[in-house]
Each structure stands twice: as C-alpha cells, then as structure tokens.
Tab-separated table of C-alpha atoms in Angstrom:
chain	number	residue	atom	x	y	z
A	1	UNK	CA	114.691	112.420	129.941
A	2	UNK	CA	116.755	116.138	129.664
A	3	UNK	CA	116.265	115.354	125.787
A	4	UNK	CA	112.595	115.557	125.977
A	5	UNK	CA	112.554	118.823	127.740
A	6	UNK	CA	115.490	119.860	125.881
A	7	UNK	CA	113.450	119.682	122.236
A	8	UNK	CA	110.977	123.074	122.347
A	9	UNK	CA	113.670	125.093	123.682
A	10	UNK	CA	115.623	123.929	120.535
A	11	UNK	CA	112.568	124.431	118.088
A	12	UNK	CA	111.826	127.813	119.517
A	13	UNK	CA	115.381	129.466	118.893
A	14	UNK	CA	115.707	127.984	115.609
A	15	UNK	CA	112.384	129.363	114.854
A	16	UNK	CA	113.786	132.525	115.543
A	17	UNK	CA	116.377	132.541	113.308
A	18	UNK	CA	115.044	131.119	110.622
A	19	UNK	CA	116.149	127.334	110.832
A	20	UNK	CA	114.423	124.571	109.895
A	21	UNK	CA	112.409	122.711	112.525
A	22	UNK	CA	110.954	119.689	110.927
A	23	UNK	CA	113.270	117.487	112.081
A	24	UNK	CA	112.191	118.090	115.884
A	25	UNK	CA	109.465	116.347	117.386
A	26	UNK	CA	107.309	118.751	119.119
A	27	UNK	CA	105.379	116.191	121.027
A	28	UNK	CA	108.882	114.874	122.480
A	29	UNK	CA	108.420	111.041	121.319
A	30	UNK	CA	111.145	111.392	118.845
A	31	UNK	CA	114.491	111.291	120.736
A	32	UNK	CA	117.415	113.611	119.087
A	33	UNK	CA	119.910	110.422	118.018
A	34	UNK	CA	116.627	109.613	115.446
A	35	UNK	CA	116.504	113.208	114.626
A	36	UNK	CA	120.136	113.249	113.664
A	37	UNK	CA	120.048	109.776	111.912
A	38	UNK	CA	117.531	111.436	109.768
A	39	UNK	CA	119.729	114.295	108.662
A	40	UNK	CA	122.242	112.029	107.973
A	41	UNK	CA	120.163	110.172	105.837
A	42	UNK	CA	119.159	113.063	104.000
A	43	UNK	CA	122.516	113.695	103.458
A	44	UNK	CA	123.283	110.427	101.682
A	45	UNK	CA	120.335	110.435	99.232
A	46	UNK	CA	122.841	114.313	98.447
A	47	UNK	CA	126.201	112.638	98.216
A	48	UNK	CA	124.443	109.790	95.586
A	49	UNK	CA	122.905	112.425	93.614
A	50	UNK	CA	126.377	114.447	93.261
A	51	UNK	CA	127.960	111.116	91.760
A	52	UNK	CA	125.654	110.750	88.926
A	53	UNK	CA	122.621	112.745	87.316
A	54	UNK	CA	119.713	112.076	84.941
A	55	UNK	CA	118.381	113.905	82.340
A	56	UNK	CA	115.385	114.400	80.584
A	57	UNK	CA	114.926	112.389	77.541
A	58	UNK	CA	116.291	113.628	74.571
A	59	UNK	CA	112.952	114.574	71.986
A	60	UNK	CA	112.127	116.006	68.819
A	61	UNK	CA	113.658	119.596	67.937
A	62	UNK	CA	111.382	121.454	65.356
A	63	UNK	CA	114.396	121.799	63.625
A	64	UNK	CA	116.642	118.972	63.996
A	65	UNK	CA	115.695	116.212	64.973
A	66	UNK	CA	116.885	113.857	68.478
A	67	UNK	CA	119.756	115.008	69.590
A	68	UNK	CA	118.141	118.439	71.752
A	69	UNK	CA	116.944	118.983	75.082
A	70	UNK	CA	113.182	119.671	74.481
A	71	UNK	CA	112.317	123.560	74.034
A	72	UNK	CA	116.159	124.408	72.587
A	73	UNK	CA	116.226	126.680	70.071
A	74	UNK	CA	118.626	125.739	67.099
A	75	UNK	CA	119.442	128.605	63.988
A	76	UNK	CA	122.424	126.743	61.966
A	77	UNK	CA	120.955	126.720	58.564
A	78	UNK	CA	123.368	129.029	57.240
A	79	UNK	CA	126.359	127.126	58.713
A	80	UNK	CA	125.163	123.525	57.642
A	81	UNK	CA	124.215	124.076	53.870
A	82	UNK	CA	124.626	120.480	52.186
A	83	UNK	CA	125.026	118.738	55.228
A	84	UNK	CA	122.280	116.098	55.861
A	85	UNK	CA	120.329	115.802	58.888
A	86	UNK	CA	122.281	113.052	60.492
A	87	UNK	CA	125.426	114.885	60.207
A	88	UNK	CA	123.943	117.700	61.728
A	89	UNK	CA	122.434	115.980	64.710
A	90	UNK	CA	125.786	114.069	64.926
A	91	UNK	CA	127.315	117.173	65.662
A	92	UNK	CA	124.874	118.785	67.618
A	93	UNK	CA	125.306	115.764	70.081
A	94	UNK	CA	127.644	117.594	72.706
A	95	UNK	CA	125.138	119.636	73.415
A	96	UNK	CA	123.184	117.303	74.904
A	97	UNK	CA	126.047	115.858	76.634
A	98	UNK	CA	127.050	119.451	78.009
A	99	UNK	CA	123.185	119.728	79.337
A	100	UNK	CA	123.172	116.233	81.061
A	101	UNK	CA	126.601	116.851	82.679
A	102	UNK	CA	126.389	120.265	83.560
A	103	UNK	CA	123.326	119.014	85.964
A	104	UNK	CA	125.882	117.600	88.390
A	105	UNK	CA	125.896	120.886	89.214
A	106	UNK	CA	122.474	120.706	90.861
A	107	UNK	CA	123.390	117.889	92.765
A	108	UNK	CA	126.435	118.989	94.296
A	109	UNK	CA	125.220	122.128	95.159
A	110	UNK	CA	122.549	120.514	97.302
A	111	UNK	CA	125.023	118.169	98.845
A	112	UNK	CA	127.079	121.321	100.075
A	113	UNK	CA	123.962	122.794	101.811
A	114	UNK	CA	123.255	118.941	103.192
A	115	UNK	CA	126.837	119.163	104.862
A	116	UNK	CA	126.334	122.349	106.435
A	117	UNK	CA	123.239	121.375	107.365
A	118	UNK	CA	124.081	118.403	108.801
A	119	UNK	CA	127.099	119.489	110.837
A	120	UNK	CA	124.697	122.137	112.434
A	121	UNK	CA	122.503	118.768	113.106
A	122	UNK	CA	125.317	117.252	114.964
A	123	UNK	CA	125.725	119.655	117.639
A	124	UNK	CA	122.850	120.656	118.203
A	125	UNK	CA	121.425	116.551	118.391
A	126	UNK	CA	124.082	116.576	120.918
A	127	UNK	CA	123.059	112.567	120.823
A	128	UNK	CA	125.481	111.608	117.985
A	129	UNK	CA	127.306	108.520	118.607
A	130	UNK	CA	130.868	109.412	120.178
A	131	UNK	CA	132.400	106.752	118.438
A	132	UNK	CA	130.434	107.515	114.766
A	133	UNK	CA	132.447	109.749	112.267
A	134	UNK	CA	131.838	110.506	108.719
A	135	UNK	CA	128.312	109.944	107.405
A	136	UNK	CA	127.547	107.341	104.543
A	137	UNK	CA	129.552	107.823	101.571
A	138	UNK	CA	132.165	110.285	102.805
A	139	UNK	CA	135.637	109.864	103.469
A	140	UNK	CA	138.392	112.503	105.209
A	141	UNK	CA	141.802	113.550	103.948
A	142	UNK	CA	143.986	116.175	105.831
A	143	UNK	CA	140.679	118.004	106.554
A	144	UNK	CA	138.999	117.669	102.905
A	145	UNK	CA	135.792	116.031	103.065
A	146	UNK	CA	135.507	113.736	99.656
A	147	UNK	CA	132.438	112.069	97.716
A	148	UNK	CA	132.852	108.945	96.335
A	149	UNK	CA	132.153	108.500	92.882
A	150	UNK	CA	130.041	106.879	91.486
A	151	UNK	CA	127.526	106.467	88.579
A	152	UNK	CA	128.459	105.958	84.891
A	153	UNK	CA	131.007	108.999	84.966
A	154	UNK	CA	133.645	109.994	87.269
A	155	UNK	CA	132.586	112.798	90.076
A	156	UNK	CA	134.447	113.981	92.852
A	157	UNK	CA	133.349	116.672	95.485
A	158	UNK	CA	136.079	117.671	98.123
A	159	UNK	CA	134.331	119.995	100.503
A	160	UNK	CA	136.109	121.873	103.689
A	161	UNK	CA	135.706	123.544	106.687
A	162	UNK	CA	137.183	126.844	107.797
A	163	UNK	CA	136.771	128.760	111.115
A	164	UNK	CA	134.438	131.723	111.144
A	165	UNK	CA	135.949	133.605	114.047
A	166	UNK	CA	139.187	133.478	116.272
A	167	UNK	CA	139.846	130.276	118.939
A	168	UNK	CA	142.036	129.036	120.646
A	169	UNK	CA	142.057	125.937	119.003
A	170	UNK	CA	142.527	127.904	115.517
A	171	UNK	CA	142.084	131.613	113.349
A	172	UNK	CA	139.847	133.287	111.167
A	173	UNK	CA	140.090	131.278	108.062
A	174	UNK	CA	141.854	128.425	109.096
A	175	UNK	CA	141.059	124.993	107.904
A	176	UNK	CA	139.260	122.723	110.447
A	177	UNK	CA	141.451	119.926	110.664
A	178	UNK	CA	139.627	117.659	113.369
A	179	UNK	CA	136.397	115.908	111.966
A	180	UNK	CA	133.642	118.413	112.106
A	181	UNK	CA	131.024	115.123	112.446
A	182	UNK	CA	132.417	113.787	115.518
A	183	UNK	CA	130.942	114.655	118.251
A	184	UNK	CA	133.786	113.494	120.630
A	185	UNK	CA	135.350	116.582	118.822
A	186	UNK	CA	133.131	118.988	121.145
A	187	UNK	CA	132.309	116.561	124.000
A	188	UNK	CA	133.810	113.102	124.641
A	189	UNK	CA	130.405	110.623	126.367
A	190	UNK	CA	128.183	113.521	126.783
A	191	UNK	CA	124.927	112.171	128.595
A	192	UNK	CA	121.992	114.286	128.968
A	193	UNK	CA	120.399	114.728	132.700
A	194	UNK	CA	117.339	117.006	133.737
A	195	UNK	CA	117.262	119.878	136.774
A	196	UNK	CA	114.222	119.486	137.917
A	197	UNK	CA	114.449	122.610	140.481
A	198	UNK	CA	116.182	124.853	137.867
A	199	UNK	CA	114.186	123.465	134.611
A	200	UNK	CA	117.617	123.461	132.975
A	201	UNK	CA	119.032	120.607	130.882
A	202	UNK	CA	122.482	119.254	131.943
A	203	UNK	CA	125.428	118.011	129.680
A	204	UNK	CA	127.725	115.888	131.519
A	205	UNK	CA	131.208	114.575	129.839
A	206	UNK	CA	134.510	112.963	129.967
A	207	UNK	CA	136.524	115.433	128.532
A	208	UNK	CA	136.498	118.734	126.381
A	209	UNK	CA	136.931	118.026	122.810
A	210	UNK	CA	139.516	120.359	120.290
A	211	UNK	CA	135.903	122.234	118.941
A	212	UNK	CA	134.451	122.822	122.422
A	213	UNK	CA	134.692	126.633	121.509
A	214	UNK	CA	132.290	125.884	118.570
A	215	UNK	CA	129.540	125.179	121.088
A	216	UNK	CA	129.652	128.727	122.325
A	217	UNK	CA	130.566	128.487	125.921
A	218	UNK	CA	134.162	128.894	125.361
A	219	UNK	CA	137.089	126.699	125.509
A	220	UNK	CA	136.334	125.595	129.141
A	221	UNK	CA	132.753	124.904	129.610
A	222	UNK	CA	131.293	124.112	133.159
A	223	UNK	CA	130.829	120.464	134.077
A	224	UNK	CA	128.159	119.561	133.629
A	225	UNK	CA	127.164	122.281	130.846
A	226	UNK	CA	123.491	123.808	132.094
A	227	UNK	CA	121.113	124.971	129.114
A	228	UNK	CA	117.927	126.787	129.722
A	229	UNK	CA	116.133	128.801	127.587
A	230	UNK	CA	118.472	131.907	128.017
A	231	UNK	CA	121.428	130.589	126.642
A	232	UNK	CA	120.276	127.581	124.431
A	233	UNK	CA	121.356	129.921	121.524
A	234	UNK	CA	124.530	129.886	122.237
A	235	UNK	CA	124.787	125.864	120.782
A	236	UNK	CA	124.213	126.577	117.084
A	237	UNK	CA	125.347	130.777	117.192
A	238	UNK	CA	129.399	129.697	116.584
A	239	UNK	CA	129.222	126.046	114.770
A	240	UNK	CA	126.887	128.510	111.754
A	241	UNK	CA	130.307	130.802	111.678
A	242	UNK	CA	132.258	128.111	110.095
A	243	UNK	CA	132.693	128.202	106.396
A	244	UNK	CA	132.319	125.607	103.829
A	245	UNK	CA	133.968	125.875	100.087
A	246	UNK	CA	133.930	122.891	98.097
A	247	UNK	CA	135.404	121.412	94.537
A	248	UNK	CA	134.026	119.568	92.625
A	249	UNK	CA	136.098	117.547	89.549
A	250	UNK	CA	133.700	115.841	86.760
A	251	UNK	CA	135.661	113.415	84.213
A	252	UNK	CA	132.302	112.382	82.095
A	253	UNK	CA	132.319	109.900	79.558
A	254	UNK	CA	128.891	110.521	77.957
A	255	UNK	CA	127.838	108.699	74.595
A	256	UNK	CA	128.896	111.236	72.459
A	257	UNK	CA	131.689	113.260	73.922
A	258	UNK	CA	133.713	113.607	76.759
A	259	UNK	CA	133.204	116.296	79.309
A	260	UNK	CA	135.580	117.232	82.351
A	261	UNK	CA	135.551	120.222	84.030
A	262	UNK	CA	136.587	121.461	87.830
A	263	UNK	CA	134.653	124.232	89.617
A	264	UNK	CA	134.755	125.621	92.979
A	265	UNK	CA	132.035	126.929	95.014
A	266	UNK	CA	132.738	130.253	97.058
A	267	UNK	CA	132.760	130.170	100.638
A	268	UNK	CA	129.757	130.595	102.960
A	269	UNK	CA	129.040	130.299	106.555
A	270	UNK	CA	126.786	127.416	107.554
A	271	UNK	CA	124.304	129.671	109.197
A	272	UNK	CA	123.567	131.550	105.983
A	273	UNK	CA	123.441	127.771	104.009
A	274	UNK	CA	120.903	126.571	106.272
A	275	UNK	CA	118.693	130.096	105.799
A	276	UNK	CA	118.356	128.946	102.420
A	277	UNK	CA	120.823	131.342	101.055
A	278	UNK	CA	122.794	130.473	97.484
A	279	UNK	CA	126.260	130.565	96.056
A	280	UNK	CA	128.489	130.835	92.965
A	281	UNK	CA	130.137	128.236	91.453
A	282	UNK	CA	134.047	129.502	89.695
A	283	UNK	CA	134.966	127.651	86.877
A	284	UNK	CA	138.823	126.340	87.107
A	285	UNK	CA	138.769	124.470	83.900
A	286	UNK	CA	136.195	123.275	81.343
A	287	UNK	CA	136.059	121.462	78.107
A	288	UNK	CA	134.655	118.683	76.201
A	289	UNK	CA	135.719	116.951	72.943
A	290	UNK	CA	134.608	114.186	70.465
A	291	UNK	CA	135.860	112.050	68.213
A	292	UNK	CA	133.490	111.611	65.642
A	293	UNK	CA	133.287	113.932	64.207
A	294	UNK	CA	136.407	115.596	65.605
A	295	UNK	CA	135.171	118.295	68.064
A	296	UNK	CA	136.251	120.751	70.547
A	297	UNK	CA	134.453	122.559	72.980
A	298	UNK	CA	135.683	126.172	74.428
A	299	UNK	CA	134.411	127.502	77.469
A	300	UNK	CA	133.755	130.924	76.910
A	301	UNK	CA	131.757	132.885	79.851
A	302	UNK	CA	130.970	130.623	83.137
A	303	UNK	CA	128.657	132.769	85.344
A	304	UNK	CA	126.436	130.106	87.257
A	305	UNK	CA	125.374	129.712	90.913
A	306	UNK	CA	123.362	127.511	93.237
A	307	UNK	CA	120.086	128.919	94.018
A	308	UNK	CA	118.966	127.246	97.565
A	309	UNK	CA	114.840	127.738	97.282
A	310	UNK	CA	112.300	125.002	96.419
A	311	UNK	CA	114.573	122.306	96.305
A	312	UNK	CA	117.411	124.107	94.763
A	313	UNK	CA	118.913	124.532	90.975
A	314	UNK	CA	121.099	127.052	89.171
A	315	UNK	CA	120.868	130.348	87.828
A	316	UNK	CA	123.686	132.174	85.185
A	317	UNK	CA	124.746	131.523	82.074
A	318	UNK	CA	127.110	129.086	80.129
A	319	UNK	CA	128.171	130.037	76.782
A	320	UNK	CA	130.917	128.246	74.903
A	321	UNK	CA	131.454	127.593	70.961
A	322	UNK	CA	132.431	124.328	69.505
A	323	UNK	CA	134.594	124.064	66.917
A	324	UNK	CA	135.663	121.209	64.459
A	325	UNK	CA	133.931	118.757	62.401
A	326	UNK	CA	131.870	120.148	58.779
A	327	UNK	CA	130.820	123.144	60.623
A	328	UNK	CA	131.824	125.586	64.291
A	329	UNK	CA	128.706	126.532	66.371
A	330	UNK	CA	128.066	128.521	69.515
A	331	UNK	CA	125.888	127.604	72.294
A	332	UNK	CA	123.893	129.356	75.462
A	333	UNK	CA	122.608	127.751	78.579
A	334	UNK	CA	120.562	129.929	80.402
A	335	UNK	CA	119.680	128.875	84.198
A	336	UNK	CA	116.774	130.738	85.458
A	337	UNK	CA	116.280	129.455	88.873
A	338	UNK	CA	115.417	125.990	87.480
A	339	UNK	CA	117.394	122.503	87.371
A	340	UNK	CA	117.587	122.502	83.444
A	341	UNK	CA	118.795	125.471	80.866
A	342	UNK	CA	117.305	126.977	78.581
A	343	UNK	CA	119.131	126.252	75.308
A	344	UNK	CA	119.833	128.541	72.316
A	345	UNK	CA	122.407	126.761	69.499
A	346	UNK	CA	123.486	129.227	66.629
A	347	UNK	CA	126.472	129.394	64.557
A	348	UNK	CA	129.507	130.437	65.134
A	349	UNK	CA	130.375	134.513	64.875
C-alpha cells in the first residue's frame, strides 16, 4: 500500500536530477520488487554480453580480399611486393581478431554502468528480497564483484565499490566490503506502511544494516523511517557517492591469433554513471601473437573510453604495429562514438 504512494514521489526527484524513470510505474500497478527484478534483468543480458562479443562479418576489402572489417583502409603494397594474396590476407588476419576482441570493450563498459545502475535500483526499490544477494551471473570475493566467463574466449570483469564520502562504517576511498546488493546491508525485513494523516510513507525494520549511512539519514535512522516528499532525496543522494572501478582480463583464443590484454576503467561515482556520463579505460597490458605465420603484436598508444549515450560504445584510438612473418605492418583503430573502429592498415615506419 505505502509502495503505491511511495512511486511519484520517487519519479519526481529522479526527474529532477536527471535519472531514469522508466522503470517506475506511474499509474502505481507495478509494485517496486517487479521494478527491481527488471533492473536486475537488465543487468544480466550486461554481464552475458561482457563474456563474449560478435562481430560483423568479415567482407571483401577493395584491396585484399576477406580477412578486413568492411570500410578498412589497407596501403601495404610497398611492404608485400612478391607476396601473393593469400599470404597477405594470412597475415592481415590479426587484425580482424584485434577488431572482434577489442569489442569486449563495449560490453563491459555497459555492464559497469548496469552495476551502478542497479545498486542505485536496490535502494531505492527498497523491496529487494532480504535474503537475495548477488544478481545472475555474479559472484563476490573480499569485496570484488566478478563476471563469469563465458563464450568461446576467456573474459573476466572484477568490478568494486568504494565510499564516496566519510562514515562511520568506513572513509573516503575505502573499499565497500559488505555486499552492496543486499538489502539487509541497509535494512534487515524492511516492510513498507502508509500515514494516512501525515501522507508520509513508513519504513519499518529489524535492525540497521553496516550501509544504513548510504541511505542518507545517518547511521541511526528513526524507527520506522518516515519519507515524504521533502526528504525522499535523501534515499539515492549518498548510495550515487560511491565509486565503481572495474578490470577487466581478456585471454582470447580467436581463429587466427591469440589476444589477451587487461584494462582498468577509472573510477566514477554512480550518480554521474547513471546521468549517462562516460569513462576511460587504462591499458595494463596488451598483446596478441600467431603462429602461422609467426607474429607479434605491440601495443603502441591505448587512448580509448566508454561513451554512455545511445546505447553506449567507445571513442579513442588504438594503434599498435605487428611485426614478424614476410612483412611488419602498423595498424589504427579509430572509435568515434560508435561500437566498431574505423580501420586504417599501412606498413610499418
């Protein structure tokens, strides 16, 4: 019953600041444990995509052949004199592989953004099963959130959460040990009631959780907690100071080559996540190798980021240079807002 009530004062402040709203039921027929089943399932559909990606089909290069993205741009003539198409494209074929695995990149930067999102969804849903945890395809480590793999290649993403502000229960910048997707971690059996003199929308509970503060009443909230319109802010204002920073470690066995790399994404609050702002991803290591022909690929500037607009993608560069084989060439993805790069192949300086 408080639930129903509850909903437009919910829309209306996320409105204000820019939140989405979709996922509340104006009308009030939706009750908030559906609302926050849905978020959860959005978040799954993320944490599949992160463990495996598809490309587009490899096609016909004006140039070369099958083994390009369509629209790259290849210039090796003067570096592959003698050399037969098929040994050409045979080398070429990490490229392709690069392109394909790089697009995990895509993937996992939407699954960071569904996390964020989703542990906003959790408090303010306040309807989240007590005795629920992790949601599908997650499990916890010492605080480290981690993506099972999955797919034809190995991905991991390790994601964690660090306070925003000073606590009680912890510091600026320390990690968030207790499971951010409890909700017994803010209030144990909360049950919603409705004031019908005051209009307000009571919380009852058990007991105080270790991330009460994160609700923004403090570390000793009344009982029961009262929300009305005035202070309904208050539920999302501290959980959107907490900061995410993930890793993400990709051991690809693609047909031609193999590709691992680890990056890390730089930290962001939740709030600014869920406004639809993006992120960089660092590079901590990156290479890729074949044996035949007997290739090596050298990172050689890594400036890419997660751009969180129409469904997300990446912006930046990639360049690296392969060397090995009949002949060394150099390569450029460019990411202009988009999900694939633009690619430029030329030979090596």
């Amino acid at each position: 019953m408080g639930s129903v009530s509850f909903l437009p004062y919910i829309i209306s402040v996320r409105r204000e600041r820019g939140l989405p709203t979709a996922l509340f039921a104006e009308d009030g027929k939706e009750d908030e444990m559906e609302n926050n089943r849905f978020a959860l399932g959005v978040l799954a559909v993320g944490l599949g995509g992160c463990a495996q990606s598809s490309a587009p089909a490899q096609s016909a290069n004006t140039m070369l052949g099958s083994t390009l993205s369509p629209g790259a741009e290849v210039r090796v003539q003067e570096c592959t004199e003698g050399l037969s198409t098929r040994e050409v494209n045979d080398h070429l074929a990490m490229v392709f592989d690069l392109e394909q695995s790089y697009h995990e990149l895509v993937a996992c930067g939407g699954l960071v953004v569904s996390l964020a999102v989703a542990v906003i969804e959790v408090v303010v849903s306040l309807a989240e099963d007590p005795s629920g945890g992790l949601p599908w395809g997650l499990s916890r480590e010492g605080g480290a959130y981690i993506s099972e793999p999955g797919g034809a290649g190995s991905t991991v993403m390790a994601a964690r959460f660090f306070f925003g502000d000073d606590y009680e229960v912890g510091a600026e910048g320390d990690l968030v040990e207790d499971n951010v997707f409890a909700l017994k971690s803010y209030l144990e059996n909360p049950q919603l009631d409705f004031d019908y003199t005051t209009g307000e929308v009571l919380i009852r509970y058990d007991r105080r959780g270790p991330l009460v503060e994160l609700l923004g009443f403090g570390s000793t909230p009344p009982r029961p907690l009262r929300l009305n319109v005035h202070n309904v802010g208050r539920l999302t204002r501290e959980i959107e100071k907490l900061r995410i920073e993930s890793t993400v470690v990709v051991d690809d066995a693609r047909p031609n080559s193999s590709v691992v790399y680890e990056i890390e994404s730089e930290s962001m609050a939740l709030g600014q996540l869920a406004s639809g702002d993006g992120f960089d991803f660092e590079v901590v290591a990156s290479s890729a190798w074949s044996d035949a022909p007997e290739q090596e690929m050298e990172t050689r500037v890594w400036e890419v980021g997660f751009h969180n607009r129409r469904g997300g993608g990446l912006n930046g560069d990639i360049e690296f240079v392969v060397e090995g084989g009949a002949f060394a060439y150099q390569g450029l993805f460019e990411y202009q807002n988009d999900t694939w790069p633009r690619t430029t192949v030329t030979c090596a300086d």
